[in-house]
PDB file of C-alpha atoms in Angstrom:
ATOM      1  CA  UNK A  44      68.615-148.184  84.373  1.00 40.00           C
ATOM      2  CA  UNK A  45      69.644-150.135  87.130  1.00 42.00           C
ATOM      3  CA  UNK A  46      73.214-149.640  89.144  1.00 42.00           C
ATOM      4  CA  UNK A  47      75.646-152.582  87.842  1.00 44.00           C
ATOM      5  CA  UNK A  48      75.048-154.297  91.551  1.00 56.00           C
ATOM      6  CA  UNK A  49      71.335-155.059  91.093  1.00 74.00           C
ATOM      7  CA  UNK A  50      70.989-155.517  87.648  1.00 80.00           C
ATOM      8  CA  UNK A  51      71.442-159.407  88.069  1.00 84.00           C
ATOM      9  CA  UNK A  52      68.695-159.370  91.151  1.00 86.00           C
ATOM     10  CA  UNK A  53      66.566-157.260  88.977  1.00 85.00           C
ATOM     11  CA  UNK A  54      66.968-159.804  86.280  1.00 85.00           C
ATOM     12  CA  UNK A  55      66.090-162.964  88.379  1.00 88.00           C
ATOM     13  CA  UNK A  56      62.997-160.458  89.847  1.00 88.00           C
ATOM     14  CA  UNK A  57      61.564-159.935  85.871  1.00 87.00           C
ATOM     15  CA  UNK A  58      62.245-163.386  84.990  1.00 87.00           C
ATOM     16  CA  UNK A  59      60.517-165.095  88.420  1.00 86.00           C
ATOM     17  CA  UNK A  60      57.597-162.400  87.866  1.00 85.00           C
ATOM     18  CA  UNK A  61      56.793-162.938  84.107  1.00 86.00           C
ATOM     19  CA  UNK A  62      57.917-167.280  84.713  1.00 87.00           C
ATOM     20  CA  UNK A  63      59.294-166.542  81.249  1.00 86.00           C
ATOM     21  CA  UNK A  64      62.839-165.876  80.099  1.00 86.00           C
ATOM     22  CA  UNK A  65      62.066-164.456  76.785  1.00 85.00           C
ATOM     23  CA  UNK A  66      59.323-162.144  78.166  1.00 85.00           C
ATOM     24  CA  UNK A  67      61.790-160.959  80.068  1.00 86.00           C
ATOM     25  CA  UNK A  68      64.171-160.567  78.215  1.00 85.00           C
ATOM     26  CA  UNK A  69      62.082-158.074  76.007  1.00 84.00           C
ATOM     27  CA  UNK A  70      61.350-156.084  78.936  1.00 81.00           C
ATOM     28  CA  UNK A  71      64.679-155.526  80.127  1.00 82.00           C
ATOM     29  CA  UNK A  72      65.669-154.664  76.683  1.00 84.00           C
ATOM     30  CA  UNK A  73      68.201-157.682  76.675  1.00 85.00           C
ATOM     31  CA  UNK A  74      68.838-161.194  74.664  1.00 87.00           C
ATOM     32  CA  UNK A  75      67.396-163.932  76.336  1.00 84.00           C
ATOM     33  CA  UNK A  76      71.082-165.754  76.193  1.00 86.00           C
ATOM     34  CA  UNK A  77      72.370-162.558  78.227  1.00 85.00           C
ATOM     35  CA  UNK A  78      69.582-163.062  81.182  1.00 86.00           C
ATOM     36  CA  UNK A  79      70.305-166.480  81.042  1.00 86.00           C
ATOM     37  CA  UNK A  80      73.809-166.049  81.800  1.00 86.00           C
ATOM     38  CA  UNK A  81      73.347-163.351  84.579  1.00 85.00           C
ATOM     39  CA  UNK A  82      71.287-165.620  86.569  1.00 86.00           C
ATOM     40  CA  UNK A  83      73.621-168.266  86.621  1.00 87.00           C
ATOM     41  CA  UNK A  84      76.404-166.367  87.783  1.00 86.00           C
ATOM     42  CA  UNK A  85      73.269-165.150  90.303  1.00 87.00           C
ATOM     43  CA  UNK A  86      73.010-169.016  91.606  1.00 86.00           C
ATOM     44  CA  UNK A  87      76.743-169.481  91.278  1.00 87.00           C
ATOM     45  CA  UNK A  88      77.372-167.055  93.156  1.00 85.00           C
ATOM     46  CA  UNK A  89      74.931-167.741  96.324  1.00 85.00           C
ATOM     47  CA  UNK A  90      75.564-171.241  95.606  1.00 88.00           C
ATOM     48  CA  UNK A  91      71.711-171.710  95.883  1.00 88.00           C
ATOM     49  CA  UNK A  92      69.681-172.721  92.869  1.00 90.00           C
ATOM     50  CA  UNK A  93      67.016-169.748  92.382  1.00 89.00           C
ATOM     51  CA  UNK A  94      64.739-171.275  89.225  1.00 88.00           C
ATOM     52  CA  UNK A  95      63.611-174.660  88.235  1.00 87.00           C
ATOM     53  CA  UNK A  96      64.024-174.553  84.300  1.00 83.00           C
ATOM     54  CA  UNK A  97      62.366-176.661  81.620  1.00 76.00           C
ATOM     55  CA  UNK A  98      62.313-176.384  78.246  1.00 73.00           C
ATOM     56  CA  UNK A  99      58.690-175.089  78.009  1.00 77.00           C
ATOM     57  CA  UNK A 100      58.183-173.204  81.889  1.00 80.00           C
ATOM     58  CA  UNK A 101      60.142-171.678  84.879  1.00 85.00           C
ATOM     59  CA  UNK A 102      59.486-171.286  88.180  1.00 87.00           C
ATOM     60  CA  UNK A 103      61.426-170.080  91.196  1.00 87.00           C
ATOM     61  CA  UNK A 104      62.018-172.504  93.868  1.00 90.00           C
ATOM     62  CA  UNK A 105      61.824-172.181  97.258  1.00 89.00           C
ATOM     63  CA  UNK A 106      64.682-170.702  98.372  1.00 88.00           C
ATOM     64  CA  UNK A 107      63.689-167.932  94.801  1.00 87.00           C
ATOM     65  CA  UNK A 108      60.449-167.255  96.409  1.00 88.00           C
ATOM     66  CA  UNK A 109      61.688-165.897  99.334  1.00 89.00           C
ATOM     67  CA  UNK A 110      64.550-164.083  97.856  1.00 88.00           C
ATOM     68  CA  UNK A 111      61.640-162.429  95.495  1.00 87.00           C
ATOM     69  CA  UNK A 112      59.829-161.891  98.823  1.00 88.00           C
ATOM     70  CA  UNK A 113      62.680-159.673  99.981  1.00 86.00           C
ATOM     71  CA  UNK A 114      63.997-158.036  97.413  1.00 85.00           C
ATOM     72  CA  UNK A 115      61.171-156.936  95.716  1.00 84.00           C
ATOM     73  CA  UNK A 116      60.099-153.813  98.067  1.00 85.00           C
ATOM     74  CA  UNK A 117      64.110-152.867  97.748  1.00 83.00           C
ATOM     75  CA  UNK A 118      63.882-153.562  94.077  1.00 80.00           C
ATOM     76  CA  UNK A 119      60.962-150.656  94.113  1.00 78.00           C
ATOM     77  CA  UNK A 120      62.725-148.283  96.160  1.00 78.00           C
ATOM     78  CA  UNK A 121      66.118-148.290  94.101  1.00 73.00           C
ATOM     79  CA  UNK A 122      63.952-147.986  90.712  1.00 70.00           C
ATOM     80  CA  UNK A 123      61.664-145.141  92.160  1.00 69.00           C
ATOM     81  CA  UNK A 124      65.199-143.369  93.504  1.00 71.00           C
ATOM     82  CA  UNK A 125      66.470-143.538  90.651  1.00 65.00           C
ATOM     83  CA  UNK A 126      63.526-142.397  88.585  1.00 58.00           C
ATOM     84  CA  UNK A 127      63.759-139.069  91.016  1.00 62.00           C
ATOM     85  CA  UNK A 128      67.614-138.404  89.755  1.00 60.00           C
ATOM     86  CA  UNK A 129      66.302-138.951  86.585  1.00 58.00           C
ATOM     87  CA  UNK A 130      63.706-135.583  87.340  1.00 55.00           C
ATOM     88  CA  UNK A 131      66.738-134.130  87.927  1.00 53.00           C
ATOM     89  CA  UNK A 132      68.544-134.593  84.453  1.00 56.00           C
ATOM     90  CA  UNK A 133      65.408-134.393  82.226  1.00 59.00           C
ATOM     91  CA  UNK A 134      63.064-131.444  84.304  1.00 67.00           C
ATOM     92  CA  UNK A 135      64.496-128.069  86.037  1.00 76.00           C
ATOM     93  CA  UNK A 136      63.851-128.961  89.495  1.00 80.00           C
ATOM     94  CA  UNK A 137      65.513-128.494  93.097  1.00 85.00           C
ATOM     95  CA  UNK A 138      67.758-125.996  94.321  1.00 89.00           C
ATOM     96  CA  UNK A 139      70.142-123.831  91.873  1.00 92.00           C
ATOM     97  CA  UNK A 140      72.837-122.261  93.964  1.00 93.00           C
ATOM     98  CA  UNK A 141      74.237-119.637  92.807  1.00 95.00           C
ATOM     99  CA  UNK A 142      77.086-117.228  94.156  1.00 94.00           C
ATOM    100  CA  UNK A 143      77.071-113.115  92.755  1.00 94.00           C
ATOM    101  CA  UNK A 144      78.743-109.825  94.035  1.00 91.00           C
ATOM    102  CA  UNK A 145      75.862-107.964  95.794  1.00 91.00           C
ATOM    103  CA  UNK A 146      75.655-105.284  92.961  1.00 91.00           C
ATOM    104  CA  UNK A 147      75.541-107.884  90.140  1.00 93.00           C
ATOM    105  CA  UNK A 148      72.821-109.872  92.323  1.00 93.00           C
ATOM    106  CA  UNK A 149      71.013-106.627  92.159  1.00 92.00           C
ATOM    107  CA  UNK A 150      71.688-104.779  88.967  1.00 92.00           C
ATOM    108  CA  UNK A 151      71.359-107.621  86.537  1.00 92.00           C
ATOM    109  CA  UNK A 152      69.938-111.321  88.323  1.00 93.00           C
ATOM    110  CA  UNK A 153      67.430-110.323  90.399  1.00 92.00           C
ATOM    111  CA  UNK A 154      64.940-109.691  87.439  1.00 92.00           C
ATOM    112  CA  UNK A 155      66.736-112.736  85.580  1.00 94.00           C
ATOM    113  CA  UNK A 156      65.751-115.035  88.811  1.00 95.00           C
ATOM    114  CA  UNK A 157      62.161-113.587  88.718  1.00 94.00           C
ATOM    115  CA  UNK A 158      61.547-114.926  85.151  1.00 94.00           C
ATOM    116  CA  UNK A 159      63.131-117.711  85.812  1.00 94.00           C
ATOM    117  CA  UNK A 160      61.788-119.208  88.905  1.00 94.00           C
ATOM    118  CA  UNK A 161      57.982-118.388  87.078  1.00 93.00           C
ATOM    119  CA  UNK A 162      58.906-120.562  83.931  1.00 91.00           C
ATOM    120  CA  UNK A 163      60.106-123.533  86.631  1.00 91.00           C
ATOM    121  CA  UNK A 164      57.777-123.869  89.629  1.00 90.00           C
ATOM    122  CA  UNK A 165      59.948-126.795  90.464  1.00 88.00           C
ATOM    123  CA  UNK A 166      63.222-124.554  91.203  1.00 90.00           C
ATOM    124  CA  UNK A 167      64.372-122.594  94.455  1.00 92.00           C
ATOM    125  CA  UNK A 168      67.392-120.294  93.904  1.00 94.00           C
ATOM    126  CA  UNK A 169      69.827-119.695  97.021  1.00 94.00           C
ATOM    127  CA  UNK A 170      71.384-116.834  96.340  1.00 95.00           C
ATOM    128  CA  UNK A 171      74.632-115.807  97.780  1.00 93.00           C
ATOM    129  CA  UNK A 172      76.004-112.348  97.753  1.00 91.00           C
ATOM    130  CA  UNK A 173      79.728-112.354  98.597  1.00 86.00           C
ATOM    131  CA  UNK A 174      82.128-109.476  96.558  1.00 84.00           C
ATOM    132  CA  UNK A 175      84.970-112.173  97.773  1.00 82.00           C
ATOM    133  CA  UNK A 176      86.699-113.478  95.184  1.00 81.00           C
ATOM    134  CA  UNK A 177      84.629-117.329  96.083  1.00 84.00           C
ATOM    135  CA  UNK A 178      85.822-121.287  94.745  1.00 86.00           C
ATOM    136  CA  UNK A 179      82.241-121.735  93.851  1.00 87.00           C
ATOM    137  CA  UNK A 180      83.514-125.668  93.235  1.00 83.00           C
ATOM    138  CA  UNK A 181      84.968-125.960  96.670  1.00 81.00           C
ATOM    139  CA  UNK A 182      81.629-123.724  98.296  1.00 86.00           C
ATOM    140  CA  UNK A 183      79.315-126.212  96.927  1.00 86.00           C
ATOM    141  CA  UNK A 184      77.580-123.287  94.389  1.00 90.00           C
ATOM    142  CA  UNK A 185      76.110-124.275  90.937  1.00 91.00           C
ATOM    143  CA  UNK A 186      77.184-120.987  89.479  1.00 92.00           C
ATOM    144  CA  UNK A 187      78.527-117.375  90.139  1.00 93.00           C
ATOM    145  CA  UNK A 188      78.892-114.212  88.686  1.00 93.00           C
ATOM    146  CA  UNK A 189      82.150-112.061  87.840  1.00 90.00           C
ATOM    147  CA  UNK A 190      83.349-109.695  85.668  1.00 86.00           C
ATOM    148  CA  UNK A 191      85.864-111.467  82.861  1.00 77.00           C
ATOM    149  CA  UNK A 192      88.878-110.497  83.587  1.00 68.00           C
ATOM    150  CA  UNK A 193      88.692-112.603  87.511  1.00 67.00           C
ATOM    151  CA  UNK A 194      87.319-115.508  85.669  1.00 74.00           C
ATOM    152  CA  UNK A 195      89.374-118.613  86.051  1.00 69.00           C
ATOM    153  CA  UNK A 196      90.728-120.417  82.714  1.00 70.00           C
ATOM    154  CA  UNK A 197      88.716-123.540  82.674  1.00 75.00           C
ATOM    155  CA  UNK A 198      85.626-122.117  83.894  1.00 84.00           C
ATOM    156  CA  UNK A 199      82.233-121.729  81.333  1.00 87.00           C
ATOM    157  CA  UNK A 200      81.230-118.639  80.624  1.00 90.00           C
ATOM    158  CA  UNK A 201      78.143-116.410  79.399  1.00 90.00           C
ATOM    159  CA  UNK A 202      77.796-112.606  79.322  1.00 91.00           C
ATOM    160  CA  UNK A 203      75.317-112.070  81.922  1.00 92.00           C
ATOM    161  CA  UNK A 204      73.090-108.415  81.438  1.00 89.00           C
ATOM    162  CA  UNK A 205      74.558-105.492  79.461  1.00 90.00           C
ATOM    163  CA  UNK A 206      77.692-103.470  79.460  1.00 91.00           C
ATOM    164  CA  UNK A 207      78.690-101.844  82.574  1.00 92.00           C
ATOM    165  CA  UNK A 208      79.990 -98.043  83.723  1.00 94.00           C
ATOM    166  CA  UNK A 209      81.100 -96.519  86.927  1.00 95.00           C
ATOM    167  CA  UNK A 210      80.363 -92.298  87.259  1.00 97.00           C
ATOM    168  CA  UNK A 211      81.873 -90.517  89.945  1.00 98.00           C
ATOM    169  CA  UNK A 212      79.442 -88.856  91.364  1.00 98.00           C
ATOM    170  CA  UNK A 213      78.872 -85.608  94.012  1.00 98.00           C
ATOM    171  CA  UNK A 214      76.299 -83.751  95.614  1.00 98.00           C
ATOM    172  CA  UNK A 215      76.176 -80.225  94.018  1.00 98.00           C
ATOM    173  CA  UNK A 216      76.641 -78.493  97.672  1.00 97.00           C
ATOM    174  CA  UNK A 217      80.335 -80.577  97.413  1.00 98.00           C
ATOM    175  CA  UNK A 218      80.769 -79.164  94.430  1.00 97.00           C
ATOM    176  CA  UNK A 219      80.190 -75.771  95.286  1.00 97.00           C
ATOM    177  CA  UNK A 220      81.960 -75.412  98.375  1.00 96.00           C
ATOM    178  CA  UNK A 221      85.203 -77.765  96.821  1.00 96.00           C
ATOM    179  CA  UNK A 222      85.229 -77.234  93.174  1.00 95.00           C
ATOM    180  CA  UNK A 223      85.226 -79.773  90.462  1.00 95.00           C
ATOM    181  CA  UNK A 224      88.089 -82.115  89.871  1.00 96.00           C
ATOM    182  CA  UNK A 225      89.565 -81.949  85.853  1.00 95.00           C
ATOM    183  CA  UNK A 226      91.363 -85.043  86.031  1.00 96.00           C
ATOM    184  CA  UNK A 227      91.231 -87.960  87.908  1.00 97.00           C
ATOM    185  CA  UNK A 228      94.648 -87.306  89.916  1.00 97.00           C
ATOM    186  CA  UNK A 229      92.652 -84.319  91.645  1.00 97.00           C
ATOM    187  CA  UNK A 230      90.351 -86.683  93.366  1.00 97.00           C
ATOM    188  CA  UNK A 231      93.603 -87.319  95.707  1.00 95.00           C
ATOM    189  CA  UNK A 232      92.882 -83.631  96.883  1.00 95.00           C
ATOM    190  CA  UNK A 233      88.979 -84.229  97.897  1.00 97.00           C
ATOM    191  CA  UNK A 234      86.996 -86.169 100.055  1.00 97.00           C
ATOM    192  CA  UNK A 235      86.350 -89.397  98.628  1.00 97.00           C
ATOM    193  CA  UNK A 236      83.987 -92.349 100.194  1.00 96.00           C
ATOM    194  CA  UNK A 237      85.942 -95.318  99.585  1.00 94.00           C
ATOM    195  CA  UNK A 238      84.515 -99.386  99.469  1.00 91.00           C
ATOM    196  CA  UNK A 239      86.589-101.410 100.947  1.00 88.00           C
ATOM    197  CA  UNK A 240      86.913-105.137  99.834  1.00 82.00           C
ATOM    198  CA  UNK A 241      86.003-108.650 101.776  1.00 79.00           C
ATOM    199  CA  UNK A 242      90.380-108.610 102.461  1.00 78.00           C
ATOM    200  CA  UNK A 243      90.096-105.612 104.432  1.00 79.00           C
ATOM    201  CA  UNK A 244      91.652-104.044 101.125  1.00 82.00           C
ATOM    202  CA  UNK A 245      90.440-100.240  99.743  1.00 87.00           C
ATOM    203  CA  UNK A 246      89.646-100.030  96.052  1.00 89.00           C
ATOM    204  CA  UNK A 247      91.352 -98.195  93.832  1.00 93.00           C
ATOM    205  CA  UNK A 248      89.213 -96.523  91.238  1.00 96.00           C
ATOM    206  CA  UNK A 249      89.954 -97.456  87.823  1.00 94.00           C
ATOM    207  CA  UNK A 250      89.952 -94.864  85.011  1.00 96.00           C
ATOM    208  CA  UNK A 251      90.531 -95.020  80.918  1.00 95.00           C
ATOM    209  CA  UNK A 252      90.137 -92.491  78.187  1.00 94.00           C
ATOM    210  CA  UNK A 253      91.198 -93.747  75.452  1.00 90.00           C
ATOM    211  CA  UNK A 254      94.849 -95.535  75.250  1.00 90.00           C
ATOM    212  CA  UNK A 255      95.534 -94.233  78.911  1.00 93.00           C
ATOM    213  CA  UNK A 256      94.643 -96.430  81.980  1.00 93.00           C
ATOM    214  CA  UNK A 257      94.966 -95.183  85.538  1.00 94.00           C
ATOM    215  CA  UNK A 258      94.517 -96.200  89.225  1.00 94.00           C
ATOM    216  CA  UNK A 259      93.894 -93.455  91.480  1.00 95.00           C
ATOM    217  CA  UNK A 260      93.976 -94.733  95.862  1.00 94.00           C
ATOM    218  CA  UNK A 261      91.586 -92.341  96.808  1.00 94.00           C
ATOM    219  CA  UNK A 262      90.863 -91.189 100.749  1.00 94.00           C
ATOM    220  CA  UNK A 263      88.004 -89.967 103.029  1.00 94.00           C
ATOM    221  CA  UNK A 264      86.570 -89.643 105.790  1.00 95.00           C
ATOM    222  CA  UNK A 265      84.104 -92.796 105.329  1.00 95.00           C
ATOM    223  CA  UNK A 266      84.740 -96.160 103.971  1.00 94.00           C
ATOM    224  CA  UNK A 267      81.733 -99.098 103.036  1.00 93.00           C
ATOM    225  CA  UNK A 268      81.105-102.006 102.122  1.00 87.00           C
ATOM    226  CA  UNK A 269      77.858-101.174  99.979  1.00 87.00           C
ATOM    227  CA  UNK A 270      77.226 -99.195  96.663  1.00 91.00           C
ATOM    228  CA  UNK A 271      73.813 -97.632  97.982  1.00 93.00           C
ATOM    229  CA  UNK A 272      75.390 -96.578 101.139  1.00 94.00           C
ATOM    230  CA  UNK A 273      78.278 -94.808  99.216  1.00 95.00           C
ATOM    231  CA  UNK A 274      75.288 -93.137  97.204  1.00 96.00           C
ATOM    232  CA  UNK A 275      73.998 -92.237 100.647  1.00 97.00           C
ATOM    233  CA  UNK A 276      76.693 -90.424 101.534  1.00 97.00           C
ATOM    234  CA  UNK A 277      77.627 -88.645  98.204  1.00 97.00           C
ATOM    235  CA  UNK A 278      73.691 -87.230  98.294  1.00 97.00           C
ATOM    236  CA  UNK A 279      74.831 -85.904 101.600  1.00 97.00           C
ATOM    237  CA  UNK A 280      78.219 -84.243 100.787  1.00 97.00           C
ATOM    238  CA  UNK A 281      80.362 -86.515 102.378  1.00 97.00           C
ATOM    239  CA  UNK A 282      82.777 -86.573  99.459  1.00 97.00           C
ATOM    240  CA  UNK A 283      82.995 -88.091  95.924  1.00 98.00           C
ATOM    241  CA  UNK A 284      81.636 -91.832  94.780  1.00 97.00           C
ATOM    242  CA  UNK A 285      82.649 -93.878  92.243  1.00 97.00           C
ATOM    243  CA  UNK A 286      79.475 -96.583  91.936  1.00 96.00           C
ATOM    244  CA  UNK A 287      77.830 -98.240  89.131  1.00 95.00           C
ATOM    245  CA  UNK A 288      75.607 -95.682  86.885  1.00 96.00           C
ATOM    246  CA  UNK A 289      72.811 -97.571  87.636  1.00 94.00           C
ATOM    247  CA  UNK A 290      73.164 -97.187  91.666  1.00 95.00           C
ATOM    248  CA  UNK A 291      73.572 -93.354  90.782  1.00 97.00           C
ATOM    249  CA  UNK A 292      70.999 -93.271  88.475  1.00 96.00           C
ATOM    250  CA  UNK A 293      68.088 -92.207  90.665  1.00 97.00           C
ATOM    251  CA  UNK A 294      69.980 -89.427  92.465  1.00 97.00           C
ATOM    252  CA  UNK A 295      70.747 -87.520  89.017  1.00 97.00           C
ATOM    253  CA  UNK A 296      67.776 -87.162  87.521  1.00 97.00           C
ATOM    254  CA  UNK A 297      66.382 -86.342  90.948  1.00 97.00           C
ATOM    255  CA  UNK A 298      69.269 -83.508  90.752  1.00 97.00           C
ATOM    256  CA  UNK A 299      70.657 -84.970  94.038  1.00 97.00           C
ATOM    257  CA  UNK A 300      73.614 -85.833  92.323  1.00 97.00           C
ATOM    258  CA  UNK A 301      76.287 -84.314  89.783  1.00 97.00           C
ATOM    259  CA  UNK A 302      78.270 -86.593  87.587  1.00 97.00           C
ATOM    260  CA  UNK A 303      82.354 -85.539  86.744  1.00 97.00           C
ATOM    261  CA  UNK A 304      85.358 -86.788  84.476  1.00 97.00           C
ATOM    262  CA  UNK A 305      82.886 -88.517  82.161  1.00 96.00           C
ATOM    263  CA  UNK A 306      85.119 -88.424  79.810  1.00 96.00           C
ATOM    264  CA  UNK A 307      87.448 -91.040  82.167  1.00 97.00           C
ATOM    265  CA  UNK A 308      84.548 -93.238  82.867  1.00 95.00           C
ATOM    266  CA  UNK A 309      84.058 -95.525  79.268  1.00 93.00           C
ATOM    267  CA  UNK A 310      81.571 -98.195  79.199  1.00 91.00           C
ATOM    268  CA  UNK A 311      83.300-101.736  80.355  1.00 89.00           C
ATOM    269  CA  UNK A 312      81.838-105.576  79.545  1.00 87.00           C
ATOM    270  CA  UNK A 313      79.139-106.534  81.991  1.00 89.00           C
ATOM    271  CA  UNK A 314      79.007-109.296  84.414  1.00 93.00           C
ATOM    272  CA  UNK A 315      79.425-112.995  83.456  1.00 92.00           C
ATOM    273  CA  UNK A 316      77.767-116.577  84.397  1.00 94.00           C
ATOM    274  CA  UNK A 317      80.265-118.634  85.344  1.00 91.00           C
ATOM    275  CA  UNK A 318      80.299-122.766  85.861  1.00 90.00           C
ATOM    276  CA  UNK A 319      82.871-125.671  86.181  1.00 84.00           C
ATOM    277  CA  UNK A 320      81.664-128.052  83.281  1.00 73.00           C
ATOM    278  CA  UNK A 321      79.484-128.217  80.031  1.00 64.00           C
ATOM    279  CA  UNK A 322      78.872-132.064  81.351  1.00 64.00           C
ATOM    280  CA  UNK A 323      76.228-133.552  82.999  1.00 60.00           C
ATOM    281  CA  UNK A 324      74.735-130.088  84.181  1.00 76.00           C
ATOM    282  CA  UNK A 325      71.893-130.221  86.154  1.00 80.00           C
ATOM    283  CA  UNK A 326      68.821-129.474  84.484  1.00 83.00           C
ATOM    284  CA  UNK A 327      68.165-126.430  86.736  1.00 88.00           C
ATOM    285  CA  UNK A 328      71.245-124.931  85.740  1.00 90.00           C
ATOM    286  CA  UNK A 329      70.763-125.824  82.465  1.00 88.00           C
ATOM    287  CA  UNK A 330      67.644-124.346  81.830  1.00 91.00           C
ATOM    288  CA  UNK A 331      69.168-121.007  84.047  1.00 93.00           C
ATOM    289  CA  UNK A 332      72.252-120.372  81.980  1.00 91.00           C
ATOM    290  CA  UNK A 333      69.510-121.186  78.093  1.00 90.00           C
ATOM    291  CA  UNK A 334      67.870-117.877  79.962  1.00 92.00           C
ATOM    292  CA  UNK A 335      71.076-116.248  80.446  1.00 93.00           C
ATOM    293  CA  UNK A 336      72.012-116.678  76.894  1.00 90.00           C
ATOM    294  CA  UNK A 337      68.613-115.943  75.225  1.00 89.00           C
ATOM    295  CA  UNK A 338      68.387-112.619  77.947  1.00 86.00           C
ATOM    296  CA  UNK A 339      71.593-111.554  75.758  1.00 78.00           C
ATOM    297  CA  UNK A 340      70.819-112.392  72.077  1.00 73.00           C
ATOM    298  CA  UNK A 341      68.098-109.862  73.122  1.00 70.00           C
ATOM    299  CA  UNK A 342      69.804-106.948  73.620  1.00 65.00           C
TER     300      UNK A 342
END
């Protein structure tokens, strides 16, 4: 389909081609009355006559040919543009953007991406890994990832991988030479390697068991800005982390690592997909967030 501005060059271009208004007319998909009328308001409007007309041929005059000339090559390009955007509604390629915190990027898309990206040669993914809390709208992103509760209102959105659950987690020598905390307050009294946020902020660690919700502000004598280097640390004694199970997973069953107050540390809802509008989605995203879903009926 042809923007509103061409559509009567494109008709004077199919008529002056096929020297036949109905045969034109069928291949434009319109009544031969409607052509008929857009090229006159064509020729009215250059004030040049474009078509000699009789009742059993037409041909373009002189002044026609050499607009055909012209706008032909033009005529091409538009439809051939156009034809491209149309790849972009009907088949999943160019470039999904997407924006994640660096542990959901790693814990939950980065296998999600790999299946995707082999169903749909015709995709690249830029990935952005920011823990700030990002307008993907206003950063130009397809898509990003955040747990529910920081999602805003009148955004779309689709569980993405399954439940999550922080451990707090030690090395066994910390253990031994510091004793293990029975309730979450008693983490104020040990060594604890804290993550500090994109503000400059330190995070509180969050704690539930059953009806009873607690933040505890937590110190030490190393902050980050990185799960795996908090894991670092813990392995090494440094103090107590509070990470996703998954990060920690490794060091326990290597014995590395000791888990405490499980009991405070419930499983929470995972990570979400999040996007402005149902409308008009790219086919990309489109075919990401189908993989999203179907990734979740599965589990």
């Amino acid at each position: 389909m042809m923007p509103s501005s061409t559509i009567a060059l494109q008709a004077f271009a199919t008529v002056a081609r096929l020297r036949s208004f109905r045969r034109a007319a069928t291949e434009l998909g319109v009544s031969p009355s409607a052509l008929s009328h857009a090229l006159r308001g064509l020729e009215e409007g250059l004030g040049v006559r474009l078509l000699n007309r009789t009742t059993r041929s037409v041909a373009p005059t002189e002044a026609g040919e050499r607009l055909l000339a012209r706008i032909t090559p033009a005529l091409l390009d538009i439809q051939t543009a156009l034809d491209e955007v149309n790849d972009f509604r009907d088949s999943p390629i160019g470039t999904l953007r997407l924006n994640s915190p660096r542990a959901a990027a790693e814990l939950v898309l980065a296998p999600l991406l790999t299946r995707f990206l082999a169903a749909h040669p015709g995709m690249k993914v830029e990935l952005v890994c920011d823990d700030a809390l990002t307008d993907i709208v206003a950063a130009g992103f397809d898509a990003g990832v955040r747990f529910g509760e920081r999602l805003q209102q009148d955004m779309v959105a689709i569980p993405l991988g399954p439940p999550q659950r922080f451990v707090v987690v030690a090395a066994p020598a910390y253990l031994a030479r510091h004793g293990m905390p029975n309730h979450p307050q008693d983490l104020q009294r040990h060594a604890c390697v804290g993550i500090r946020f994109p503000s400059g902020g330190i995070y509180r660690w969050e704690f539930a068991r059953g009806a009873e919700q607690l933040e505890v502000e937590v110190s030490g004598p190393l902050s980050v800005e990185d799960m795996p280097l908090m894991i670092h640390a813990a392995e090494n004694a440094v103090g107590f982390a509070y990470v996703y199970a998954q990060y920690a997973a490794p060091g326990l069953a290597a014995g590395r690592l000791v888990t405490v107050l499980d009991d405070w540390c419930p499983e929470i809802p995972g990570f979400f997909l999040y996007y402005p509008s149902r409308r008009l989605m790219p086919a990309g995203l489109k075919a990401f967030a189908s993989l999203v879903r179907a990734d979740s009926l599965d589990r």
